[in-house]
Amino acid sequence: MPTLRLALCQVNPTVGDIAGNADLVRRWTRKAADAGAQLALFPELMLTGYPVEDLVFRRSFVAASRAALERLAADLAADGLGELPVMVGYLDADGPPQVSADAVPGRGARNAAALLHQGGIVATYFKHHLPNYGVFDEDRYFVPGDMLTVARIGGVDVALTICEDLWQAGGPFAVARQAGVGLVLNINGSPYELNKDDVRLPLVRRRAAEAGATIAYVNMVGAQDELVYDGDSMIVSAEGALLARAPQFVEHLLVHDVELPPAKEQVDHAEELADGMRIVRAKVSDILPPAATGGMAAGGIIEPVADEAEVWQALVLGLRDYVNKNRFPSVVLGLSGGIDSAVSATIAVDALGPDRVAGVSLPSQHSSEHSRADAEDLAKRTGLNYRIEPIQPMVDTFLANMSLSGVTVENLQARVRGVILMALSNQEGHLVLTTGNKSELAVGYSTLYGDSVGGYNPIKDVWKTLVWRLAKWRNADAERRGETPPIPESSIGKPPSAELSPGQMDSDTLPAYDVLDPILIGYVDGDLGREGLIESGHDPAVVDKVLRMVDTAEYKRRQSAPGTKISIKAFGRDRRLPITNRWREHG
Amino acid sequence: MPTLRLALCQVNPTVGDIAGNADLVRRWTRKAADAGAQLALFPELMLTGYPVEDLVFRRSFVAASRAALERLAADLAADGLGELPVMVGYLDADGPPQVSADAVPGRGARNAAALLHQGGIVATYFKHHLPNYGVFDEDRYFVPGDMLTVARIGGVDVALTICEDLWQAGGPFAVARQAGVGLVLNINGSPYELNKDDVRLPLVRRRAAEAGATIAYVNMVGAQDELVYDGDSMIVSAEGALLARAPQFVEHLLVHDVELPPAKEQVDHAEELADGMRIVRAKVSDILPPAATGGMAAGGIIEPVADEAEVWQALVLGLRDYVNKNRFPSVVLGLSGGIDSAVSATIAVDALGPDRVAGVSLPSQHSSEHSRADAEDLAKRTGLNYRIEPIQPMVDTFLANMSLSGVTVENLQARVRGVILMALSNQEGHLVLTTGNKSELAVGYSTLYGDSVGGYNPIKDVWKTLVWRLAKWRNADAERRGETPPIPESSIGKPPSAELSPGQMDSDTLPAYDVLDPILIGYVDGDLGREGLIESGHDPAVVDKVLRMVDTAEYKRRQSAPGTKISIKAFGRDRRLPITNRWREHG
């Protein structure tokens, strides 16, 4: 049996940075070659980053992607890496955008992959299954491919596929079986979701069985706006055995030798038709770089981590890439002494280091002594830059010049805080972080243009009960490593309060979070209606109260900052609901 | 030749108000019957409103739509209207949502139409062509229909179709010809775009020729968030003659007698196959209500109006429906004396009446005397509720308590204004209007959480040069009617200034708007790249400057309020661009 040494390059491209992404391919192809690889794989839309959204409609952008691909092939050869076949995702156009006589805008772009070898493009493949659900809009952007590309590499027939091709039955993997391939390459830009890693392996196994072939699955790592790509690249044999698996949330070179069946004798240029897809065969080379190093290369199998650790890493990576890829020097956030700002600050320190995090205590006359002390304690534990900006003088001037009362005065305090944080942002260049958790956002328990001020929200997609779990996990993890737990115990233990009026508690307005969150999870994440929630055992009166709050808060949520997505129904791209809408689930 | 009296009911449903929408159908069916109609048509997704976005995924919502349809059929019969066939759009489900073994969420809903008669549902049709471009995401929501429904009504064979079925060649209209129908009904939720009315008539004519049949096209009127439906319902003969056309932007009952070819003899239950679609025939009734009134009914043909008049009506309707459908009692906005706030205030007064509009002058030490005078003059001319809230005391308190300088102080003034407007909103219940024009928004010439504060922006999709044209048109239109022109001439004539620092002018920062706008229109609306803009004759240095501003302003735009869409590339649902993005067109 032929053996191929595969290098799965789990790297972190940046959307729009075509030149930088091409450089990344050159650097990692060098690493792969140094490890004796005979075939290297890079993620989906590697050259453009993913998702590129409406940039697809700019012809100059598509042209730049194609030009960069050709230059990359030449550069790899000039680097002395031309003998190593490299599969890389890029954006292509199938001729000019289709112009319809009927004024329906045409889609002309292709989510494409190329095989580069000896300075040229020796094979291309266009993604066949286009996802158009959840965060995906690919029917908006791409024309589906209708051919399966099979390349003969080192005596093995290898099929090229992209991401969603793996998630749907039929199509390329079924055709791969008919084409008799030994290996299917699948390159991905597959965003993280809580528990998605548990779904991936069974799915890859199912597809390996469908194709009757080994599968090399490489996924992007890094974050793009609300999406985090978690890597989790893997190789699974035709029989379903997990041969190698990369860690999540870090760049990684997974090098592994796989034994593969030799290709059958076939006419080189044959074009066959199967399941409505053409099979297009390309001969790459039987002469590959030798798998130099003695013995077999084994990539190893990373064990999955606990949910809290996984979510924490996702949130840290999400914030770090948002800040760095947008070139913000630092972040600033308000520290109330409460759990949300404490967890957000700790995520920021883990992502950027304490020197790039400014924490501001913004006390008012309603701020308790323990709040101020807890904020200061957090600053000491994490080492972030701490300062105090009292809000009372500004609040008092507004109150002296206008006739304000009740909830208006509560909101006013939150808004003065927002103005101060934005002034610090303008003056010093920080990105402002807003720190409302998903439960708060869902029920609208926040002040528009007040605590919602900020360009990014690290815990936007984290239910309040999970915020607490994350805090406890992070402290325990620090203790396990002999470090100071970053989050003050009293921030974790005390009852939540917005501290905008005397003695105010969240529980004055909201059900207890361990009652609230399961209802929200059913309604928001699960699209359950009122009856379904009541059937699940929730109190009808509480259900009605919660649903009323959620239904009327959509307007506020529309104006909230992006934040790392970890669930299947994050607020943002996932959930598209009309603002003007009279449909009410609550009784 | 048989004659049918058609009633095209161009009405204004509300998203989610299923009971209210059903009542609307009952009231307008009564009107249609009183006018002697023999067939009445209501818009696409009449019962739910359009678009319903992710409400489609809530089973309780789909079930409510289906139940409402059945009840409506019974209610119409109980109203004594059972003999009049009524075509109405509704949301249906084709069994439970498809659950795929591959974890790909299934789409289970149908964009459906029903023909109601004698208390029952006598025919249904599922939309075949699903739009998935621009503001449309229908591949996300719906399963396409694969049958054409033909109903025999009063001796005429009538095909049912929905919206996009008309915009694409092939499919239902081609099949309608093979089915030999005399009339095609096409019900719409077709959003307004500048000049779209010029596209519609040629399109309906093309489709009439394709089907070889008369087309009755009824469109929704009213607004939903950023979309405005303009009506413009019409009837076009098989030969392409425009027989009747309704006005834009108002509810209207278009009643018209059309002569139609008699149906050919055919087996009632025949199922034929054409172009991959089944033809399903239903016999409704040959006994219809008599077209009672003597002589022929003629709906008349409304002539198109000038672009400025059309846009103005769109903006007025967009704001009115946003405010009323969301049940805001009133709006508040800052009046600077400039053109943007003057035009926005006038739109608000036209939409809601002067009693529901509060205008606030928010002078600072940099506000010129003419600014204050112009704001007051506008208030007098329009009759809106006017007040003055000086911002200097609050600005001074911030400056006394923090070390702020430069642009931070400029932004601070805008943010204090935002806090004041939001306090008035909280205290008095107004919706805050923000009034940045599309040119400003495009280049980011605004203060995040400052002048961008507000829940709705009437001129969000209006280029600055069009703002001036609208102002001049509105004043001239008032003069033509012998009314006081609402907008002070000096607001129109003076050079634009943000008045945030001494002597500041827009032209210090931006190219002249008559230079800026054509570049923005090419880049934003036309997706032209740098080279394309330069080829169009624009100065490369100016192009680079403008593109740099647009590319870096996406982040601010993401946090801006919804506003009425009038162009093909409004900021909002139309344009989906990554925030984190290193792609730059500028040199």
mmCIF file of C-alpha atoms in Angstrom, chain A residues 14-18 51-55 57-62 64 100-105 107 132-141 164 166-170 199 203 206-207 223-225 321-322 324-328 389-390 393-394 397-398 401-409 411-412 415-416 418-424 426-428 431-432 447-449 452-456 523 526-530 551 555 558-562 568-569 573-585, chain B residues 14-18 51-55 57-62 64 100-105 107 132-141 164 166-170 199 203 206-207 223-225 321-322 324-328 389-390 393-394 397-398 401-409 411-412 415-416 418-424 426-428 431-432 447-449 452-456 523 526-530 551 555 558-562 568-569 573-585:
data_model
loop_
_atom_site.group_PDB
_atom_site.id
_atom_site.type_symbol
_atom_site.label_atom_id
_atom_site.label_comp_id
_atom_site.label_asym_id
_atom_site.label_seq_id
_atom_site.Cartn_x
_atom_site.Cartn_y
_atom_site.Cartn_z
ATOM 1 C CA THR A 14 -7.451 37.332 7.979
ATOM 2 C CA VAL A 15 -10.404 38.401 5.841
ATOM 3 C CA GLY A 16 -9.302 40.660 3.002
ATOM 4 C CA ASP A 17 -5.575 40.358 3.687
ATOM 5 C CA ILE A 18 -4.898 38.418 0.501
ATOM 6 C CA PRO A 51 -16.676 34.709 5.310
ATOM 7 C CA VAL A 52 -16.099 37.503 2.854
ATOM 8 C CA GLU A 53 -19.796 38.359 2.569
ATOM 9 C CA ASP A 54 -20.624 41.061 0.010
ATOM 10 C CA LEU A 55 -16.968 41.579 -0.911
ATOM 11 C CA PHE A 57 -19.687 41.229 -5.420
ATOM 12 C CA ARG A 58 -16.626 43.408 -5.951
ATOM 13 C CA ARG A 59 -14.944 42.215 -9.128
ATOM 14 C CA SER A 60 -11.614 43.718 -8.123
ATOM 15 C CA PHE A 61 -11.646 41.499 -5.036
ATOM 16 C CA VAL A 62 -12.337 38.294 -6.942
ATOM 17 C CA ALA A 64 -7.179 39.842 -6.701
ATOM 18 C CA SER A 100 -30.258 38.136 -16.067
ATOM 19 C CA ALA A 101 -32.645 39.863 -18.463
ATOM 20 C CA ASP A 102 -35.108 39.747 -15.596
ATOM 21 C CA ALA A 103 -33.230 42.115 -13.289
ATOM 22 C CA VAL A 104 -32.454 39.297 -10.879
ATOM 23 C CA PRO A 105 -28.836 39.796 -9.766
ATOM 24 C CA ARG A 107 -24.217 35.035 -8.712
ATOM 25 C CA ASN A 132 -27.625 28.645 3.500
ATOM 26 C CA TYR A 133 -28.785 28.353 7.102
ATOM 27 C CA GLY A 134 -27.609 29.645 10.457
ATOM 28 C CA VAL A 135 -24.720 32.025 9.822
ATOM 29 C CA PHE A 136 -24.322 30.877 6.224
ATOM 30 C CA ASP A 137 -25.603 32.728 3.162
ATOM 31 C CA GLU A 138 -23.781 30.864 0.428
ATOM 32 C CA ASP A 139 -26.767 30.682 -1.928
ATOM 33 C CA ARG A 140 -26.456 34.462 -1.961
ATOM 34 C CA TYR A 141 -22.873 34.355 -3.125
ATOM 35 C CA GLU A 164 -20.367 21.691 3.483
ATOM 36 C CA LEU A 166 -19.062 16.895 4.131
ATOM 37 C CA TRP A 167 -22.188 17.983 5.990
ATOM 38 C CA GLN A 168 -24.738 16.766 3.469
ATOM 39 C CA ALA A 169 -25.250 13.249 2.215
ATOM 40 C CA GLY A 170 -24.913 12.556 -1.493
ATOM 41 C CA VAL A 199 -20.776 16.238 16.103
ATOM 42 C CA LEU A 203 -20.004 13.062 10.697
ATOM 43 C CA ARG A 206 -20.224 8.660 8.211
ATOM 44 C CA ARG A 207 -18.757 10.356 5.185
ATOM 45 C CA ALA A 223 -11.946 34.522 14.716
ATOM 46 C CA GLN A 224 -13.801 36.766 12.302
ATOM 47 C CA ASP A 225 -16.240 39.228 13.881
ATOM 48 C CA ASP A 321 -8.568 38.313 16.866
ATOM 49 C CA TYR A 322 -11.207 41.044 16.773
ATOM 50 C CA ASN A 324 -5.691 42.510 16.695
ATOM 51 C CA LYS A 325 -7.094 42.010 13.216
ATOM 52 C CA ASN A 326 -8.796 45.417 13.493
ATOM 53 C CA ARG A 327 -5.521 46.829 14.870
ATOM 54 C CA PHE A 328 -6.864 48.265 18.098
ATOM 55 C CA GLU A 389 -13.863 58.046 37.152
ATOM 56 C CA PRO A 390 -16.743 59.088 39.426
ATOM 57 C CA PRO A 393 -20.801 65.371 39.029
ATOM 58 C CA MET A 394 -22.017 64.806 35.466
ATOM 59 C CA THR A 397 -25.483 68.526 36.167
ATOM 60 C CA PHE A 398 -27.981 66.719 33.937
ATOM 61 C CA ASN A 401 -30.695 71.216 34.014
ATOM 62 C CA MET A 402 -33.530 68.846 33.126
ATOM 63 C CA SER A 403 -36.635 67.474 34.876
ATOM 64 C CA LEU A 404 -35.924 63.772 35.056
ATOM 65 C CA SER A 405 -37.307 61.019 37.276
ATOM 66 C CA GLY A 406 -37.667 57.287 37.774
ATOM 67 C CA VAL A 407 -36.086 54.907 35.273
ATOM 68 C CA THR A 408 -34.826 57.896 33.257
ATOM 69 C CA VAL A 409 -32.457 58.706 36.114
ATOM 70 C CA ASN A 411 -30.599 55.093 32.498
ATOM 71 C CA LEU A 412 -28.903 58.479 32.762
ATOM 72 C CA ARG A 415 -25.313 56.711 29.750
ATOM 73 C CA VAL A 416 -22.907 59.001 31.539
ATOM 74 C CA GLY A 418 -20.988 55.271 28.275
ATOM 75 C CA VAL A 419 -19.936 58.830 27.448
ATOM 76 C CA ILE A 420 -16.903 58.546 29.753
ATOM 77 C CA LEU A 421 -15.778 55.227 28.240
ATOM 78 C CA MET A 422 -16.175 56.615 24.715
ATOM 79 C CA ALA A 423 -14.209 59.730 25.673
ATOM 80 C CA LEU A 424 -11.392 57.509 26.935
ATOM 81 C CA ASN A 426 -11.335 58.715 21.593
ATOM 82 C CA GLN A 427 -8.579 60.152 23.726
ATOM 83 C CA GLU A 428 -6.449 57.024 24.125
ATOM 84 C CA LEU A 431 -11.775 49.711 21.824
ATOM 85 C CA VAL A 432 -14.649 49.896 24.340
ATOM 86 C CA THR A 447 -29.660 50.671 28.932
ATOM 87 C CA LEU A 448 -29.549 51.514 25.243
ATOM 88 C CA TYR A 449 -26.505 53.808 24.704
ATOM 89 C CA SER A 452 -24.653 48.713 25.807
ATOM 90 C CA VAL A 453 -22.052 51.228 24.586
ATOM 91 C CA GLY A 454 -19.060 49.453 23.136
ATOM 92 C CA GLY A 455 -17.662 47.987 19.971
ATOM 93 C CA TYR A 456 -17.347 44.389 21.080
ATOM 94 C CA TYR A 523 -37.277 30.107 23.432
ATOM 95 C CA GLY A 526 -34.733 26.138 20.565
ATOM 96 C CA ASP A 527 -37.446 28.227 18.843
ATOM 97 C CA LEU A 528 -39.959 26.676 21.237
ATOM 98 C CA GLY A 529 -43.312 28.446 21.465
ATOM 99 C CA ARG A 530 -45.255 29.183 24.644
ATOM 100 C CA ASP A 551 -40.319 39.897 22.336
ATOM 101 C CA TYR A 555 -35.102 46.587 19.165
ATOM 102 C CA ARG A 558 -30.395 45.235 17.029
ATOM 103 C CA GLN A 559 -28.228 48.061 18.295
ATOM 104 C CA SER A 560 -25.809 45.935 20.304
ATOM 105 C CA ALA A 561 -22.150 45.275 19.581
ATOM 106 C CA PRO A 562 -20.822 42.136 17.914
ATOM 107 C CA ILE A 568 -26.483 27.850 17.534
ATOM 108 C CA LYS A 569 -28.683 30.927 18.014
ATOM 109 C CA ARG A 573 -26.254 36.888 12.154
ATOM 110 C CA ASP A 574 -27.986 33.766 13.384
ATOM 111 C CA ARG A 575 -31.220 35.351 14.430
ATOM 112 C CA ARG A 576 -33.030 37.517 11.949
ATOM 113 C CA LEU A 577 -36.242 38.766 13.376
ATOM 114 C CA PRO A 578 -38.388 41.660 12.268
ATOM 115 C CA ILE A 579 -38.192 44.652 14.622
ATOM 116 C CA THR A 580 -41.700 45.742 13.770
ATOM 117 C CA ASN A 581 -43.651 42.645 14.652
ATOM 118 C CA ARG A 582 -46.924 42.098 16.428
ATOM 119 C CA TRP A 583 -46.495 38.354 16.914
ATOM 120 C CA ARG A 584 -46.473 37.572 20.606
ATOM 121 C CA GLU A 585 -46.041 34.155 22.141
ATOM 122 C CA THR B 14 -48.548 44.263 9.783
ATOM 123 C CA VAL B 15 -45.925 41.591 10.423
ATOM 124 C CA GLY B 16 -47.072 39.197 13.133
ATOM 125 C CA ASP B 17 -50.564 40.657 13.520
ATOM 126 C CA ILE B 18 -52.284 37.620 12.082
ATOM 127 C CA PRO B 51 -40.854 39.517 5.598
ATOM 128 C CA VAL B 52 -41.298 37.372 8.679
ATOM 129 C CA GLU B 53 -37.642 36.328 8.791
ATOM 130 C CA ASP B 54 -36.783 33.795 11.514
ATOM 131 C CA LEU B 55 -40.340 33.726 12.842
ATOM 132 C CA PHE B 57 -38.759 28.712 12.393
ATOM 133 C CA ARG B 58 -41.313 28.998 15.172
ATOM 134 C CA ARG B 59 -43.825 26.215 14.672
ATOM 135 C CA SER B 60 -46.467 28.019 16.708
ATOM 136 C CA PHE B 61 -46.287 30.895 14.245
ATOM 137 C CA VAL B 62 -46.725 28.727 11.178
ATOM 138 C CA ALA B 64 -51.261 30.187 13.702
ATOM 139 C CA SER B 100 -31.523 15.827 8.162
ATOM 140 C CA ALA B 101 -29.335 13.096 9.569
ATOM 141 C CA ASP B 102 -26.421 15.330 8.675
ATOM 142 C CA ALA B 103 -27.216 18.085 11.155
ATOM 143 C CA VAL B 104 -28.126 20.482 8.369
ATOM 144 C CA PRO B 105 -31.224 22.363 9.513
ATOM 145 C CA ARG B 107 -36.465 24.234 5.729
ATOM 146 C CA ASN B 132 -32.121 35.037 -2.349
ATOM 147 C CA TYR B 133 -30.348 38.279 -3.225
ATOM 148 C CA GLY B 134 -30.508 41.880 -2.068
ATOM 149 C CA VAL B 135 -32.859 42.011 0.913
ATOM 150 C CA PHE B 136 -34.232 38.536 0.247
ATOM 151 C CA ASP B 137 -33.228 35.352 2.074
ATOM 152 C CA GLU B 138 -35.928 32.987 0.881
ATOM 153 C CA ASP B 139 -33.605 30.046 0.318
ATOM 154 C CA ARG B 140 -33.081 30.251 4.076
ATOM 155 C CA TYR B 141 -36.768 29.905 4.833
ATOM 156 C CA GLU B 164 -40.562 36.271 -7.643
ATOM 157 C CA LEU B 166 -42.735 36.942 -12.128
ATOM 158 C CA TRP B 167 -39.126 38.143 -11.872
ATOM 159 C CA GLN B 168 -37.474 35.062 -13.317
ATOM 160 C CA ALA B 169 -38.015 33.559 -16.737
ATOM 161 C CA GLY B 170 -39.243 29.993 -17.002
ATOM 162 C CA VAL B 199 -38.833 48.224 -14.253
ATOM 163 C CA LEU B 203 -41.341 42.969 -16.686
ATOM 164 C CA ARG B 206 -42.610 40.265 -20.779
ATOM 165 C CA ARG B 207 -44.257 37.740 -18.538
ATOM 166 C CA ALA B 223 -43.511 49.712 5.485
ATOM 167 C CA GLN B 224 -41.731 47.071 7.513
ATOM 168 C CA ASP B 225 -38.559 48.194 9.277
ATOM 169 C CA ASP B 321 -45.466 52.738 9.652
ATOM 170 C CA TYR B 322 -42.356 52.210 11.791
ATOM 171 C CA ASN B 324 -47.328 53.413 14.336
ATOM 172 C CA LYS B 325 -46.798 49.687 13.906
ATOM 173 C CA ASN B 326 -44.372 49.757 16.843
ATOM 174 C CA ARG B 327 -46.915 51.878 18.764
ATOM 175 C CA PHE B 328 -44.668 54.807 19.586
ATOM 176 C CA GLU B 389 -31.995 72.337 25.850
ATOM 177 C CA PRO B 390 -28.549 73.963 26.068
ATOM 178 C CA PRO B 393 -23.391 73.003 31.399
ATOM 179 C CA MET B 394 -23.068 69.241 30.937
ATOM 180 C CA THR B 397 -18.814 69.337 33.789
ATOM 181 C CA PHE B 398 -17.281 66.519 31.735
ATOM 182 C CA ASN B 401 -13.694 66.238 35.547
ATOM 183 C CA MET B 402 -11.684 64.619 32.743
ATOM 184 C CA SER B 403 -8.669 65.592 30.623
ATOM 185 C CA LEU B 404 -10.128 65.732 27.126
ATOM 186 C CA SER B 405 -8.953 67.457 23.975
ATOM 187 C CA GLY B 406 -9.331 67.675 20.196
ATOM 188 C CA VAL B 407 -11.848 65.475 18.454
ATOM 189 C CA THR B 408 -12.800 63.920 21.799
ATOM 190 C CA VAL B 409 -14.320 67.250 22.804
ATOM 191 C CA ASN B 411 -17.601 63.971 20.013
ATOM 192 C CA LEU B 412 -18.429 64.757 23.631
ATOM 193 C CA ARG B 415 -22.858 62.531 22.926
ATOM 194 C CA VAL B 416 -24.298 64.932 25.482
ATOM 195 C CA GLY B 418 -27.602 61.988 22.550
ATOM 196 C CA VAL B 419 -27.999 61.593 26.322
ATOM 197 C CA ILE B 420 -30.475 64.485 26.432
ATOM 198 C CA LEU B 421 -32.574 63.094 23.587
ATOM 199 C CA MET B 422 -32.610 59.637 25.173
ATOM 200 C CA ALA B 423 -33.612 61.167 28.530
ATOM 201 C CA LEU B 424 -36.534 62.899 26.809
ATOM 202 C CA ASN B 426 -37.418 57.772 28.505
ATOM 203 C CA GLN B 427 -39.291 60.532 30.266
ATOM 204 C CA GLU B 428 -41.932 61.236 27.618
ATOM 205 C CA LEU B 431 -38.901 57.444 19.643
ATOM 206 C CA VAL B 432 -35.620 59.267 18.996
ATOM 207 C CA THR B 447 -20.200 60.488 16.253
ATOM 208 C CA LEU B 448 -20.885 56.948 17.436
ATOM 209 C CA TYR B 449 -23.375 57.222 20.341
ATOM 210 C CA SER B 452 -26.047 58.453 15.645
ATOM 211 C CA VAL B 453 -28.212 57.963 18.761
ATOM 212 C CA GLY B 454 -31.765 57.125 17.794
ATOM 213 C CA GLY B 455 -34.073 54.277 16.967
ATOM 214 C CA TYR B 456 -34.901 55.236 13.391
ATOM 215 C CA TYR B 523 -18.546 52.405 -4.821
ATOM 216 C CA GLY B 526 -22.435 49.985 -7.897
ATOM 217 C CA ASP B 527 -19.741 47.810 -6.276
ATOM 218 C CA LEU B 528 -17.175 49.517 -8.512
ATOM 219 C CA GLY B 529 -13.562 49.099 -7.469
ATOM 220 C CA ARG B 530 -10.892 51.790 -7.446
ATOM 221 C CA ASP B 551 -13.713 51.167 4.199
ATOM 222 C CA TYR B 555 -17.913 49.583 12.110
ATOM 223 C CA ARG B 558 -23.122 48.483 11.967
ATOM 224 C CA GLN B 559 -24.311 50.328 15.037
ATOM 225 C CA SER B 560 -26.686 52.705 13.267
ATOM 226 C CA ALA B 561 -30.467 52.754 13.438
ATOM 227 C CA PRO B 562 -32.759 51.264 10.812
ATOM 228 C CA ILE B 568 -30.543 48.910 -4.243
ATOM 229 C CA LYS B 569 -27.679 49.058 -1.732
ATOM 230 C CA ARG B 573 -29.889 44.181 5.111
ATOM 231 C CA ASP B 574 -28.663 44.850 1.600
ATOM 232 C CA ARG B 575 -25.024 45.227 2.379
ATOM 233 C CA ARG B 576 -23.325 42.505 4.348
ATOM 234 C CA LEU B 577 -19.698 43.250 4.783
ATOM 235 C CA PRO B 578 -17.231 41.855 7.270
ATOM 236 C CA ILE B 579 -16.285 44.334 10.001
ATOM 237 C CA THR B 580 -12.867 42.803 10.425
ATOM 238 C CA ASN B 581 -11.519 43.082 6.915
ATOM 239 C CA ARG B 582 -8.135 44.053 5.555
ATOM 240 C CA TRP B 583 -9.291 44.428 1.944
ATOM 241 C CA ARG B 584 -8.738 48.006 0.841
ATOM 242 C CA GLU B 585 -9.567 49.434 -2.558
#
